[in-house]
Coordinates of C-alpha atoms in Angstrom, one line a residue:
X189 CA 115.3 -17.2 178.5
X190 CA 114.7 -19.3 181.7
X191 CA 117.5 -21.1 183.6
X192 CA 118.2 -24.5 182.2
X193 CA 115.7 -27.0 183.5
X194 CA 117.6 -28.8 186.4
X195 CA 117.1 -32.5 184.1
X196 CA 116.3 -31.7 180.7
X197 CA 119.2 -28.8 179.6
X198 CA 116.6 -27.4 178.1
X199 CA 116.3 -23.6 176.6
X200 CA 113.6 -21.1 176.0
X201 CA 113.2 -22.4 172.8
X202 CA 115.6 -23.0 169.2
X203 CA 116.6 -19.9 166.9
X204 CA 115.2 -20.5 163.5
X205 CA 116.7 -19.0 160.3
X206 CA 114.5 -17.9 157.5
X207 CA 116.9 -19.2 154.8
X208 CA 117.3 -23.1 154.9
X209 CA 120.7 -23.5 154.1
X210 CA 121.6 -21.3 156.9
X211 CA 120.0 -22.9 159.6
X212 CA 121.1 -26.4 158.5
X213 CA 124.7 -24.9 158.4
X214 CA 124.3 -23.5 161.8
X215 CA 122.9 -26.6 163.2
X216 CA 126.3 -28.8 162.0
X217 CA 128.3 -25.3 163.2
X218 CA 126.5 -25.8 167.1
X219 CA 126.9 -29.5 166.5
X220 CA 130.9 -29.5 166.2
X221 CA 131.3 -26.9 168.3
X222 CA 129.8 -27.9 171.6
X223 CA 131.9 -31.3 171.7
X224 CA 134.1 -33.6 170.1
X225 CA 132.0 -35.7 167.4
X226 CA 131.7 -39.9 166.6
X227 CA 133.0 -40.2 163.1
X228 CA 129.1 -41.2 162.0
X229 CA 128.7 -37.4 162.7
X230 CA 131.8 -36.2 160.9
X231 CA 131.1 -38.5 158.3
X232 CA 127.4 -36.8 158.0
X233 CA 128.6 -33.1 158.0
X234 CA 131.0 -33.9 155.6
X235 CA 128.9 -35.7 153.3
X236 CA 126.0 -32.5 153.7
X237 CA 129.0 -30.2 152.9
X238 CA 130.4 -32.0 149.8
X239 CA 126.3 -32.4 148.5
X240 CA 126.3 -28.3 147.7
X241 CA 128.9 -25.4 147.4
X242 CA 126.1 -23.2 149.2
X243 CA 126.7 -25.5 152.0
X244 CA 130.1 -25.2 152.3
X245 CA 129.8 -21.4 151.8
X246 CA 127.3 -21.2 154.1
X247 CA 129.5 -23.3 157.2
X248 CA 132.5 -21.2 156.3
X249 CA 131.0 -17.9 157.1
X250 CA 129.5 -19.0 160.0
X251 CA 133.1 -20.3 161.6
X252 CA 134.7 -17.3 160.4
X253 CA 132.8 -15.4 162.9
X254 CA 132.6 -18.1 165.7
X255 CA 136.2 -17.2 166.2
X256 CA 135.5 -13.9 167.4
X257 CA 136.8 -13.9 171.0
X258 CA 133.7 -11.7 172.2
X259 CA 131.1 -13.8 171.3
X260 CA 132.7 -16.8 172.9
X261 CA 132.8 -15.2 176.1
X262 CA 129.6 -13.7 176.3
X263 CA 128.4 -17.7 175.2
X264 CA 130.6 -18.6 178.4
X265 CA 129.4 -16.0 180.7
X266 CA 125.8 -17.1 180.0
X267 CA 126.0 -20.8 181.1
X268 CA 125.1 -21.8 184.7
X269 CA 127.4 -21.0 187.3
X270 CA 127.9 -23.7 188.9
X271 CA 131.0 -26.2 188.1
X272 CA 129.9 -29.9 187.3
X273 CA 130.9 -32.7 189.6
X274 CA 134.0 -33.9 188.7
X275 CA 132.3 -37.1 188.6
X276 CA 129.8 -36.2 186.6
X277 CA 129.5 -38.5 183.2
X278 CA 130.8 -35.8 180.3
X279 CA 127.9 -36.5 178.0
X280 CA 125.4 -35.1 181.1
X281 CA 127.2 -32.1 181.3
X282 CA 127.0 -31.5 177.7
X283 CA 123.4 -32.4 177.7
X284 CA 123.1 -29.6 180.9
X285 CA 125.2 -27.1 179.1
X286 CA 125.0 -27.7 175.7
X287 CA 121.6 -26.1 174.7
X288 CA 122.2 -22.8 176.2
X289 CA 125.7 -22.7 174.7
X290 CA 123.9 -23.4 171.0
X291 CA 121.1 -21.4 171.4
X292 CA 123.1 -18.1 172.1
X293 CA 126.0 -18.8 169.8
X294 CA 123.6 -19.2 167.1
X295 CA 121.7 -16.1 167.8
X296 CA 124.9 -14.3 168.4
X297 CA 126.9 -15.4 164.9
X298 CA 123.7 -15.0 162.7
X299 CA 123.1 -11.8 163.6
X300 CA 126.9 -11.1 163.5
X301 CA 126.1 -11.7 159.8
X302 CA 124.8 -8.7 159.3
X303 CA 123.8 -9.0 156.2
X304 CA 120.8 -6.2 156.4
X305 CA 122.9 -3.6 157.8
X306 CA 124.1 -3.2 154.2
X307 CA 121.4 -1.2 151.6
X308 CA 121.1 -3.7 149.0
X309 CA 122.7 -2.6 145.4
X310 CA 119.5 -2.1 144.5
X311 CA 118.5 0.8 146.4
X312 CA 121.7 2.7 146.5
X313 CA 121.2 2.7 142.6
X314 CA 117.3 3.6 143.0
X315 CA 116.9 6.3 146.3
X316 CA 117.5 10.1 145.2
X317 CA 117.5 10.1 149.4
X318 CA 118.7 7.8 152.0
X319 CA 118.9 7.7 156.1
X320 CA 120.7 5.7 158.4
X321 CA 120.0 4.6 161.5
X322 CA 119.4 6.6 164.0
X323 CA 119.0 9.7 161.2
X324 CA 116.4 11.7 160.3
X325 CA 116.3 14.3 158.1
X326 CA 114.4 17.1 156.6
X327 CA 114.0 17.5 152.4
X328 CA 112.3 20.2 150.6
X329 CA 110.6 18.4 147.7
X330 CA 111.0 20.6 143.9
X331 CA 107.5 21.6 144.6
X332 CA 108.3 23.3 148.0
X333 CA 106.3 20.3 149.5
X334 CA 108.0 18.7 152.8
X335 CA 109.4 15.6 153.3
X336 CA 110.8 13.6 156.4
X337 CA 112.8 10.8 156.2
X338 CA 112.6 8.2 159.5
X339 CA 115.6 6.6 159.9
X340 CA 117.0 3.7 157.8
X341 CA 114.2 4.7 154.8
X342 CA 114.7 5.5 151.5
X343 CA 112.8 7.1 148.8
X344 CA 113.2 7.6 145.3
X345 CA 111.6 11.4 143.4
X346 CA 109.8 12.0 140.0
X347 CA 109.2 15.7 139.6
X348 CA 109.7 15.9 136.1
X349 CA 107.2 17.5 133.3
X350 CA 104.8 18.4 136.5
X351 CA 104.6 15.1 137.7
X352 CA 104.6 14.8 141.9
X353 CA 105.4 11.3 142.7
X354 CA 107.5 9.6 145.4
X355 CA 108.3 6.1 145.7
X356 CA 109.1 5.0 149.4
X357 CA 111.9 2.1 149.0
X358 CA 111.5 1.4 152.9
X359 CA 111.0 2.9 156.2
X360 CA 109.1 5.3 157.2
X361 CA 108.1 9.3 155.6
X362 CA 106.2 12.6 156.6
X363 CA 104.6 14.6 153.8
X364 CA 103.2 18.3 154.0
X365 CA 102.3 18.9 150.7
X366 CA 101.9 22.2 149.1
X367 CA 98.4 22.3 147.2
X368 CA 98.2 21.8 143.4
X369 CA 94.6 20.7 142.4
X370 CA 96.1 20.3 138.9
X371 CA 99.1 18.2 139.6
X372 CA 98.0 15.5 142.3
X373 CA 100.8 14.4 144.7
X374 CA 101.2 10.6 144.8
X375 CA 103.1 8.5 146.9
X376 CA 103.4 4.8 146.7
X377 CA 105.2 2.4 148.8
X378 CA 105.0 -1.8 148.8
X379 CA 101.2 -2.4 148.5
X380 CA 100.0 1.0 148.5
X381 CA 99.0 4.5 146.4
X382 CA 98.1 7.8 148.0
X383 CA 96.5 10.5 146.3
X384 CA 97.0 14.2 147.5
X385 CA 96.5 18.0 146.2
X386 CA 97.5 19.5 149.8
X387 CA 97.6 17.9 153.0
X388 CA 100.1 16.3 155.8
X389 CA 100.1 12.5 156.3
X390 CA 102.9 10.0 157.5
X391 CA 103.6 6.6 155.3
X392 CA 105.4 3.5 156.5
X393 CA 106.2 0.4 155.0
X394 CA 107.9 -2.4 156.8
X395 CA 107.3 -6.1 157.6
X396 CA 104.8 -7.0 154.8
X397 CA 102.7 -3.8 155.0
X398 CA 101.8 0.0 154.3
X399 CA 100.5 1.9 157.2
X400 CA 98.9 5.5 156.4
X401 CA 97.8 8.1 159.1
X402 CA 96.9 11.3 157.6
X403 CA 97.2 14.2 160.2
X404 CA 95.0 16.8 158.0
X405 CA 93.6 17.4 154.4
X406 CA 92.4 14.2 152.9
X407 CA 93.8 11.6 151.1
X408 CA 92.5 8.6 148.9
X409 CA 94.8 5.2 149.4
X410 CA 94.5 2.5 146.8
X411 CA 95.9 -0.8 146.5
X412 CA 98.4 -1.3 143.8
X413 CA 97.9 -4.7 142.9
X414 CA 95.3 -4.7 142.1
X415 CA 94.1 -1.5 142.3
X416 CA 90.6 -2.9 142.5
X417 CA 90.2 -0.9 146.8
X418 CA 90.2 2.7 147.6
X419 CA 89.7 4.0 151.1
X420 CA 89.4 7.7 152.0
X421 CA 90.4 8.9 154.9
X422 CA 89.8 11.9 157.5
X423 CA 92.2 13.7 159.8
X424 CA 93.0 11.0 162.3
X425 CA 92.3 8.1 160.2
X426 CA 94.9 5.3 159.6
X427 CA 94.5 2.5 156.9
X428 CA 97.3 -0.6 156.4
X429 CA 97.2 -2.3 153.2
X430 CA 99.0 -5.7 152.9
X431 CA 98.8 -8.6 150.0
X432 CA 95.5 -9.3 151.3
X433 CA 94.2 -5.6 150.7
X434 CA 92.9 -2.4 152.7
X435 CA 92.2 -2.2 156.2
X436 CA 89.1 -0.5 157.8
X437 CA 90.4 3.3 158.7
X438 CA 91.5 3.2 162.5
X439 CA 91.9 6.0 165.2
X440 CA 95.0 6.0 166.6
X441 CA 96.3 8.6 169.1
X442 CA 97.9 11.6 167.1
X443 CA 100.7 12.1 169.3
X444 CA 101.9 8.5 169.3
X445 CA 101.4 7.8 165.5
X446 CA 103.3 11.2 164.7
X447 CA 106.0 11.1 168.4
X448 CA 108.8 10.2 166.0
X449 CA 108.9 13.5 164.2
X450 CA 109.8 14.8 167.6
X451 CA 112.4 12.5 168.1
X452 CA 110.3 10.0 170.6
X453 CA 108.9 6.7 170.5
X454 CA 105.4 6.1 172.5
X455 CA 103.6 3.1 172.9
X456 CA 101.4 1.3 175.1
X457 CA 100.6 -2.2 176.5
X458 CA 102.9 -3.1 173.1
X459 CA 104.3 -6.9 173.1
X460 CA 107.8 -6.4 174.2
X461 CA 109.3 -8.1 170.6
X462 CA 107.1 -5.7 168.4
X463 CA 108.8 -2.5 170.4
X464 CA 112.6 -3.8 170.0
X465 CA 111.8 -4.4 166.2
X466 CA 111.3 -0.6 166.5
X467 CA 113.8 0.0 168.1
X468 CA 116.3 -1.7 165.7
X469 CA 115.7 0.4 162.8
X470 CA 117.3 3.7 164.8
X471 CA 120.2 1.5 166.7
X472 CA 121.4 -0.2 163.7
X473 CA 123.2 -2.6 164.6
X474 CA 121.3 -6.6 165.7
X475 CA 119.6 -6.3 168.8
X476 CA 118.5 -10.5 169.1
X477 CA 115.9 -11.8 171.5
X478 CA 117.0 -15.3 172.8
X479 CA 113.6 -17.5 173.7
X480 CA 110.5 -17.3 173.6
X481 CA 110.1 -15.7 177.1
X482 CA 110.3 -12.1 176.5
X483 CA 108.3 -12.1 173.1
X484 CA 105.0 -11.5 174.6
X485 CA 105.5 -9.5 177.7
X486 CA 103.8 -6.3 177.7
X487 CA 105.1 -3.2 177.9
X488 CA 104.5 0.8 177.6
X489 CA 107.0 3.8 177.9
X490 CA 108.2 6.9 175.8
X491 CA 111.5 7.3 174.6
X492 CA 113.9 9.1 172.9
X493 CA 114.5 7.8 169.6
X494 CA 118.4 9.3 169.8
X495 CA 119.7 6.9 172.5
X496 CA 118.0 3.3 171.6
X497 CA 120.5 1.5 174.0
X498 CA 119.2 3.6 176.8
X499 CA 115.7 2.8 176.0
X500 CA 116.5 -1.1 175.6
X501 CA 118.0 -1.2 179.0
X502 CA 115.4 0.5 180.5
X503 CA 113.0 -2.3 178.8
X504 CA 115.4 -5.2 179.6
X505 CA 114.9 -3.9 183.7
X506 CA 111.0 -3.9 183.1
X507 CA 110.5 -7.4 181.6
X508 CA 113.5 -9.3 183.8
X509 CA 115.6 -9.6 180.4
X510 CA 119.7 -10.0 180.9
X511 CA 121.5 -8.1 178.3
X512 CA 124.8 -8.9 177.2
X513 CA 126.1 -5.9 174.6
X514 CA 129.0 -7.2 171.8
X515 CA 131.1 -5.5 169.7
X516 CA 130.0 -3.4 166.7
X517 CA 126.8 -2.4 168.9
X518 CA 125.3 -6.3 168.7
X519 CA 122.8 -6.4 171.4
X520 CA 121.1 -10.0 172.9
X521 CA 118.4 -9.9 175.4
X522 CA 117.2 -13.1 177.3

């Protein structure tokens, strides 16, 4: 995020929250937080709180965490430095210092949440295997097939009565199946089927898609709904498949798509947000980016995957970000 602009106060640009009623109770949190409010204003929050318990809840959580000492310094030690006059008309300096203040305080306390640092019920029920962040972990499969779980991913096993199938729940896997013409090896993960007898081939699925990159063998990958596309693919080949279907087969460099298995993270000429939401699946903890500023700035490196905050420093120095670290491993970047 730039400096304030010297008339306007204004920031980089507004943190949005996906869930309405969050961001509507993080706007009135900002609101009655940065100064003392005309009783119009009280008399609106109140009336937005009283319309809907979820409001209430909502507020209540949120100023629950503002009163964590840490994140109100690291809001204070990101304002401008210099002291207003004391002649200066109150309302300007709030106007000067109040958007920065908001904008970091409400990236800092919504990702304070939390709230996906926690498996959901659902999976912990479902996944015969789990990783956390920063894990990554070997499993011989029944058949003596390998699997390797990326961190924070999930995957749940039917071996039964000669079936071979494996459901990724999320993240990211590496399969070297052992051949069995007679008992195919399926996999499926959000939008996505892959057919095998005996080959090695990596499957991810994150933000809204599947991504498959078979190293050798060959492997047919169908959608699942419907399951009206099937693309096969070659040693080297990598399809995606979203709600919107199948991608043409790419040809992505071998030793970037497969660098985590070694424990790095390659890329190049990458959009700087793209790479940190990477890099928060093996820190696991919020890592937010404040602004718009930093989104798009290109970058390009190799990493080790076991030390993310090293890795996020070194990109903060490259694109000019400032980086202010909080407790429980909460990371913002501006």
């Amino acid at each position: 995020m730039e400096q304030d602009k010297a008339d306007g106060g204004q920031d980089a640009g507004p943190y949005r929250h996906a869930d309405p009623i969050t961001d509507e109770a993080l706007t009135w949190f900002v609101t009655l937080l940065d100064a003392p409010v005309d009783p119009d204003t009280r008399a609106a929050y109140q009336a937005w709180r009283n319309r809907d318990p979820r409001h209430a809840a909502a507020f209540d959580r949120l100023s629950s965490l503002g009163a964590m000492p840490e994140l109100q310094a690291a809001t204070f030690a990101h304002q401008p430095r210099s002291a207003p006059s004391p002649a200066a008309p109150r309302s300007a300096t709030r106007r000067r210092f109040g958007g920065w203040r908001a904008s970091l305080a409400a990236a800092a306390l919504l990702l304070a949440i939390g709230v996906h640092l926690q498996p959901t019920l659902a999976l912990r029920l479902t996944a015969d295997h789990r990783t956390a962040a920063g894990e990554r972990r070997e499993i011989a499969l029944p058949d003596r097939s390998l699997l390797i779980l990326d961190t924070d991913s999930a995957v749940a096993l039917d071996f039964a009565e000669g079936r071979r199938h494996v459901r990724l729940l999320r993240g990211q896997a590496y399969f070297d199946v052992v051949s069995d013409p007679a008992h195919p090896f399926r996999v499926t993960a959000g939008f996505s089927e892959v057919e095998v007898t005996g080959t090695a081939f990596t499957v991810r699925s994150d933000s809204g898609r599947d991504a498959v990159f078979l190293e050798r063998g060959r492997v047919s990958v169908s959608r699942r709904e419907p399951p009206d596309q099937t693309v096969s693919l070659v040693p080297g080949d990598r399809v995606t498949a979203t709600v919107d279907g199948l991608s043409a087969p790419a040809r992505p460099d071998p030793a970037v798509a497969l660098a985590w298995k070694d424990g790095r993270y390659v890329f190049h000429d990458q959009p700087f947000a793209a790479v940190i939401d990477t890099i928060r699946r093996y820190h696991g903890a919020p890592i937010v980016l404040i602004g718009d500023r930093l989104a798009g700035a290109r970058v390009s490196g190799n990493y080790r995957l076991d030390d993310p905050i090293a890795a996020i420093r070194s990109l903060a120095d490259v694109v000019g970000a400032r980086l202010t670290e909080l407790p429980a491993g909460i990371i913002l970047l501006r």
